[in-house]
């Protein structure tokens, strides 16, 4: 099961990376003569209300959805882990300050906070990216901090210090390898959320701007044709479902294998 | 070699704006003693007597509130950075809990090689050879170097901890209850190993324990702690058996006889 899911994820990433070579048409080329066509040999999944090829738009959309979800995931992972490790390792006042900031951010529902941030900086992919990162790093920071606090008391850290390791060496050799697994498990589960969030914000028109393709944005464009052509919404919807579900299944499997508690 | 001078230490809540007055519990009250080269000082006491806290202070892990720890005439806590690192090289440790004293993700070679890596520039092959030697010195085989902690038993892990402690040829090793988590058979095997290493390396031990018999076996001098104070110090460990001091008497009376009927004979 986990192998199948990992394969699906890999496939999606490959499609996203090689989109220009795989996509049969230009995703933004308007062809009003063939608008809202059904499936044909030329357009396997038909065309949308501006005559753009659906399959090509889905393939290019994977680029944005997966690519930016991956960026958010990576940046919040790195930022959260570093800040959390620092907070737990140093302790005291700094720890107190960082944890209160985290709690402040966690107190708001994610989407509300992101909407607020996007409202301040204006819509656009970069702003959404920053906003989501600012919201997501706290979860990594919190988990990482708690693990570091409990690790710090273990005798092998004291033994490492006695044997002459500096703080940086202790963090690198002992702390980071020991927090890696739970963080990776959590990150896999978070990745699904990141894709959902990006799609949700694009659906609201805050993320990627037309005419560029993105799954959430495609669902939004499909809403005006929901009665006559529901497939315009169904295709990207199914893709989001598959991707988020596979990430969740992989995350669950990993957490079971490594015996890691979920948040 | 090691001089501990009037060391005081208290655990307590640090002050904050929520807790304007800090509450402190003293654990070390004016503790002083000396330890010579090649000598083994036993530090006896019940749980909570402050033995381990004193051990951590000697190791340079816990700055005392008052007093000094001098190692070869130099204050362990006054020196900063580089000098402290060189001072530390000569003081190593073996902790009680052998399982959590080693990083579960590292191989035995990397565990034992950590102090070597910190102080010496060794090639991968040289480091492997040295850790192999150390493993053999503590009674394991050089091939065990590739195994991880979960593949060793408690006694073997404690041997690995000892190998790490002797890797840098230190002058002093703090043994913080090194045999308390092991069964009787391994206790005596590890004590034999420690006695053997002491003779061959000329290292001093600060042997922290609550087991008076183990202390008798290894120590040249014995100090007894009770509620943060050093209450008894003797150069002749056997004299403890008929010492009148309450704290010492409690420890002596706690020794289990080989046979229930033997209890009376022991007293």
Tab-separated table of C-alpha atoms in Angstrom, chain B:
chain	number	residue	atom	x	y	z
B	1	UNK	CA	44.778	16.309	41.683
B	2	UNK	CA	41.119	17.156	42.271
B	3	UNK	CA	40.134	19.567	44.999
B	4	UNK	CA	36.528	20.336	45.798
B	5	UNK	CA	36.327	23.332	48.093
B	6	UNK	CA	33.226	24.263	50.058
B	7	UNK	CA	30.853	23.641	47.210
B	8	UNK	CA	27.235	24.672	47.682
B	9	UNK	CA	24.426	24.091	45.243
B	10	UNK	CA	20.653	24.456	45.410
B	11	UNK	CA	17.960	23.407	43.031
B	12	UNK	CA	15.167	25.845	42.776
B	13	UNK	CA	12.684	27.691	40.697
B	14	UNK	CA	14.189	30.597	38.946
B	15	UNK	CA	12.632	33.937	39.552
B	16	UNK	CA	10.146	35.282	37.077
B	17	UNK	CA	7.499	37.969	37.122
B	18	UNK	CA	4.933	35.323	38.047
B	19	UNK	CA	7.090	33.982	40.866
B	20	UNK	CA	8.809	36.965	42.476
B	21	UNK	CA	10.338	34.942	45.243
B	22	UNK	CA	12.407	31.944	44.307
B	23	UNK	CA	12.176	28.839	46.420
B	24	UNK	CA	15.411	26.937	46.719
B	25	UNK	CA	16.265	23.529	48.061
B	26	UNK	CA	19.895	23.132	49.023
B	27	UNK	CA	21.398	19.832	47.829
B	28	UNK	CA	25.076	20.452	48.514
B	29	UNK	CA	26.120	22.198	51.696
B	30	UNK	CA	29.779	23.199	51.982
B	31	UNK	CA	31.183	19.992	50.551
B	32	UNK	CA	34.979	19.713	50.472
B	33	UNK	CA	37.279	16.837	49.646
B	34	UNK	CA	40.437	15.981	47.751
B	35	UNK	CA	41.326	13.175	45.422
B	36	UNK	CA	44.869	12.097	44.587
B	37	UNK	CA	46.223	10.522	41.446
B	38	UNK	CA	45.542	6.813	41.001
B	39	UNK	CA	43.235	6.739	43.984
B	40	UNK	CA	39.627	5.632	44.073
B	41	UNK	CA	37.324	7.644	46.283
B	42	UNK	CA	33.974	6.064	47.016
B	43	UNK	CA	31.087	8.469	47.469
B	44	UNK	CA	28.403	6.668	49.442
B	45	UNK	CA	24.965	7.807	50.394
B	46	UNK	CA	21.254	7.138	50.065
B	47	UNK	CA	19.147	8.471	47.214
B	48	UNK	CA	18.829	12.225	47.444
B	49	UNK	CA	21.992	12.672	49.459
B	50	UNK	CA	23.454	14.824	46.689
B	51	UNK	CA	25.973	12.312	45.341
B	52	UNK	CA	25.060	12.654	41.686
B	53	UNK	CA	24.796	16.430	41.913
B	54	UNK	CA	28.322	16.462	43.310
B	55	UNK	CA	29.369	14.188	40.445
B	56	UNK	CA	27.898	16.574	37.870
B	57	UNK	CA	29.676	19.469	39.547
B	58	UNK	CA	33.005	17.667	39.327
B	59	UNK	CA	32.332	16.895	35.670
B	60	UNK	CA	31.915	20.563	34.860
B	61	UNK	CA	28.250	20.194	33.966
B	62	UNK	CA	26.823	22.223	36.800
B	63	UNK	CA	28.289	25.437	38.112
B	64	UNK	CA	28.187	25.472	41.917
B	65	UNK	CA	26.501	28.442	43.628
B	66	UNK	CA	29.503	28.829	45.892
B	67	UNK	CA	32.902	27.219	46.231
B	68	UNK	CA	35.401	25.967	43.699
B	69	UNK	CA	36.307	22.816	41.868
B	70	UNK	CA	40.043	22.729	41.159
B	71	UNK	CA	41.526	20.198	38.804
B	72	UNK	CA	45.324	20.160	38.917
B	73	UNK	CA	45.190	23.594	40.465
B	74	UNK	CA	42.912	25.166	37.875
B	75	UNK	CA	39.346	26.239	38.489
B	76	UNK	CA	37.050	24.185	36.281
B	77	UNK	CA	34.419	26.882	36.042
B	78	UNK	CA	36.602	29.989	35.780
B	79	UNK	CA	38.206	28.866	32.528
B	80	UNK	CA	36.316	29.581	29.334
B	81	UNK	CA	36.039	27.972	25.923
B	82	UNK	CA	39.236	26.374	24.720
B	83	UNK	CA	40.959	26.010	28.091
B	84	UNK	CA	37.866	24.432	29.534
B	85	UNK	CA	37.793	21.958	26.703
B	86	UNK	CA	41.380	20.902	27.394
B	87	UNK	CA	40.645	20.619	31.115
B	88	UNK	CA	37.643	18.477	30.344
B	89	UNK	CA	39.662	16.015	28.374
B	90	UNK	CA	41.061	14.561	31.598
B	91	UNK	CA	37.713	14.060	33.349
B	92	UNK	CA	35.344	11.505	31.879
B	93	UNK	CA	32.166	9.797	33.045
B	94	UNK	CA	30.172	6.556	33.181
B	95	UNK	CA	26.509	7.021	34.040
B	96	UNK	CA	24.117	4.674	35.757
B	97	UNK	CA	21.562	4.171	33.012
B	98	UNK	CA	23.569	2.367	30.349
B	99	UNK	CA	20.717	2.410	27.847
B	100	UNK	CA	20.125	6.133	27.748
B	101	UNK	CA	23.814	6.972	28.047
B	102	UNK	CA	24.264	6.095	24.397
B	103	UNK	CA	22.648	7.648	21.364
B	104	UNK	CA	20.327	4.882	20.079
B	105	UNK	CA	21.015	5.768	16.452
B	106	UNK	CA	24.811	5.513	16.553
B	107	UNK	CA	26.983	2.448	16.105
B	108	UNK	CA	29.315	1.412	18.925
B	109	UNK	CA	32.257	2.658	16.863
B	110	UNK	CA	30.764	6.121	16.558
B	111	UNK	CA	29.798	6.221	20.231
B	112	UNK	CA	33.299	5.344	21.394
B	113	UNK	CA	34.875	7.431	18.666
B	114	UNK	CA	33.074	10.633	19.647
B	115	UNK	CA	35.631	11.819	22.249
B	116	UNK	CA	38.461	10.850	19.908
B	117	UNK	CA	36.931	12.883	17.097
B	118	UNK	CA	36.585	15.882	19.377
B	119	UNK	CA	40.227	16.018	20.378
B	120	UNK	CA	42.241	14.289	17.690
B	121	UNK	CA	42.313	14.411	13.947
B	122	UNK	CA	42.027	10.788	12.940
B	123	UNK	CA	41.480	9.198	9.567
B	124	UNK	CA	38.481	6.879	9.296
B	125	UNK	CA	40.769	3.841	9.384
B	126	UNK	CA	42.813	5.039	12.325
B	127	UNK	CA	39.630	5.823	14.263
B	128	UNK	CA	38.246	2.367	13.494
B	129	UNK	CA	41.461	0.763	14.723
B	130	UNK	CA	41.445	2.756	17.957
B	131	UNK	CA	37.794	1.982	18.749
B	132	UNK	CA	38.460	-1.679	17.992
B	133	UNK	CA	41.310	-1.662	20.515
B	134	UNK	CA	39.123	0.028	23.107
B	135	UNK	CA	36.350	-2.508	22.579
B	136	UNK	CA	38.810	-5.336	23.161
B	137	UNK	CA	40.173	-3.579	26.216
B	138	UNK	CA	36.741	-3.645	27.853
B	139	UNK	CA	36.104	-7.266	26.963
B	140	UNK	CA	34.113	-6.949	23.756
B	141	UNK	CA	35.216	-7.847	20.252
B	142	UNK	CA	36.307	-5.351	17.631
B	143	UNK	CA	33.571	-6.673	15.325
B	144	UNK	CA	30.947	-5.356	17.732
B	145	UNK	CA	31.800	-1.868	16.529
B	146	UNK	CA	29.214	-1.973	13.766
B	147	UNK	CA	26.344	-2.876	16.049
B	148	UNK	CA	23.830	-0.431	17.443
B	149	UNK	CA	22.852	-0.074	21.114
B	150	UNK	CA	19.670	-2.175	20.767
B	151	UNK	CA	21.817	-5.165	19.806
B	152	UNK	CA	23.740	-5.103	23.089
B	153	UNK	CA	22.781	-6.278	26.559
B	154	UNK	CA	22.942	-3.962	29.567
B	155	UNK	CA	26.321	-5.274	30.695
B	156	UNK	CA	27.769	-4.918	27.200
B	157	UNK	CA	26.404	-1.384	26.911
B	158	UNK	CA	28.035	-0.448	30.178
B	159	UNK	CA	31.311	-1.799	28.777
B	160	UNK	CA	30.820	0.488	25.780
B	161	UNK	CA	30.248	3.414	28.123
B	162	UNK	CA	33.459	2.535	29.915
B	163	UNK	CA	35.298	2.282	26.605
B	164	UNK	CA	34.108	5.774	25.718
B	165	UNK	CA	35.250	7.047	29.104
B	166	UNK	CA	38.789	5.645	28.745
B	167	UNK	CA	39.159	6.578	25.077
B	168	UNK	CA	41.028	9.811	25.831
B	169	UNK	CA	43.172	8.255	28.592
B	170	UNK	CA	41.694	10.588	31.227
B	171	UNK	CA	43.169	11.131	34.656
B	172	UNK	CA	39.834	10.975	36.460
B	173	UNK	CA	36.663	9.052	35.718
B	174	UNK	CA	33.456	9.827	37.555
B	175	UNK	CA	31.525	6.588	37.936
B	176	UNK	CA	27.945	7.561	38.727
B	177	UNK	CA	26.368	4.328	39.997
B	178	UNK	CA	27.939	2.377	37.127
B	179	UNK	CA	26.677	-1.039	38.218
B	180	UNK	CA	23.320	-0.211	39.812
B	181	UNK	CA	21.269	-1.009	36.730
B	182	UNK	CA	22.912	-4.426	36.226
B	183	UNK	CA	22.298	-7.835	37.720
B	184	UNK	CA	24.592	-9.241	40.414
B	185	UNK	CA	26.740	-11.272	38.020
B	186	UNK	CA	27.408	-8.373	35.698
B	187	UNK	CA	27.915	-6.060	38.647
B	188	UNK	CA	30.903	-8.045	39.790
B	189	UNK	CA	32.208	-8.491	36.245
B	190	UNK	CA	32.067	-4.746	35.616
B	191	UNK	CA	33.671	-4.021	38.988
B	192	UNK	CA	36.482	-6.428	38.084
B	193	UNK	CA	36.939	-4.640	34.776
B	194	UNK	CA	37.052	-1.258	36.512
B	195	UNK	CA	39.638	-2.495	39.018
B	196	UNK	CA	41.730	-3.900	36.184
B	197	UNK	CA	41.571	-0.652	34.180
B	198	UNK	CA	42.503	1.348	37.245
B	199	UNK	CA	45.640	-0.747	37.679
B	200	UNK	CA	46.632	-0.712	34.009
B	201	UNK	CA	45.846	2.947	33.205
B	202	UNK	CA	46.630	4.528	36.571
B	203	UNK	CA	43.362	6.417	36.454
B	204	UNK	CA	41.550	7.847	39.492
B	205	UNK	CA	37.915	7.116	40.144
B	206	UNK	CA	35.203	9.050	41.897
B	207	UNK	CA	32.922	6.093	42.515
B	208	UNK	CA	29.387	7.193	43.346
B	209	UNK	CA	27.252	4.391	44.772
B	210	UNK	CA	24.813	3.381	47.468
B	211	UNK	CA	26.157	-0.152	47.525
B	212	UNK	CA	28.631	-0.368	50.382
B	213	UNK	CA	29.974	-3.745	49.266
B	214	UNK	CA	30.749	-2.490	45.784
B	215	UNK	CA	32.532	0.470	47.339
B	216	UNK	CA	34.609	-1.834	49.562
B	217	UNK	CA	35.713	-3.783	46.545
B	218	UNK	CA	37.022	-0.881	44.510
B	219	UNK	CA	37.792	2.036	46.788
B	220	UNK	CA	40.905	3.179	48.627
B	221	UNK	CA	39.015	5.893	50.465
B	222	UNK	CA	35.353	6.334	51.230
B	223	UNK	CA	33.279	9.443	51.835
B	224	UNK	CA	29.700	9.230	53.071
B	225	UNK	CA	27.117	11.854	52.206
B	226	UNK	CA	23.870	12.541	53.974
B	227	UNK	CA	21.371	15.237	52.976
B	228	UNK	CA	23.919	17.326	51.106
B	229	UNK	CA	26.673	17.129	53.649
B	230	UNK	CA	29.834	15.094	53.762
B	231	UNK	CA	29.444	13.372	57.109
B	232	UNK	CA	32.226	10.825	57.119
B	233	UNK	CA	35.551	10.409	55.368
B	234	UNK	CA	37.901	7.518	55.941
B	235	UNK	CA	41.070	6.132	54.396
B	236	UNK	CA	40.229	2.668	55.545
B	237	UNK	CA	36.916	1.516	54.020
B	238	UNK	CA	36.644	-1.585	56.227
B	239	UNK	CA	36.272	0.650	59.273
B	240	UNK	CA	32.798	1.578	58.026
B	241	UNK	CA	31.405	-1.698	59.309
B	242	UNK	CA	31.699	-0.571	62.919
B	243	UNK	CA	31.230	3.156	62.431
B	244	UNK	CA	28.785	4.737	64.869
B	245	UNK	CA	27.585	7.550	62.588
B	246	UNK	CA	23.831	7.242	61.847
B	247	UNK	CA	24.077	7.741	58.085
B	248	UNK	CA	26.866	5.173	57.816
B	249	UNK	CA	25.043	2.763	60.078
B	250	UNK	CA	21.934	2.947	57.901
B	251	UNK	CA	23.968	2.000	54.847
B	252	UNK	CA	25.682	-0.863	56.651
B	253	UNK	CA	22.406	-2.220	57.985
B	254	UNK	CA	20.876	-2.116	54.495
B	255	UNK	CA	23.330	-4.703	53.150
B	256	UNK	CA	21.475	-7.855	52.197
B	257	UNK	CA	22.837	-11.045	53.755
B	258	UNK	CA	23.485	-14.109	51.652
B	259	UNK	CA	20.909	-15.936	53.737
B	260	UNK	CA	18.074	-14.382	55.777
B	261	UNK	CA	19.563	-15.944	58.885
B	262	UNK	CA	22.857	-14.268	58.149
B	263	UNK	CA	21.549	-10.824	58.925
B	264	UNK	CA	22.267	-11.137	62.619
B	265	UNK	CA	25.736	-12.475	61.994
B	266	UNK	CA	26.508	-9.489	59.776
B	267	UNK	CA	25.588	-6.979	62.416
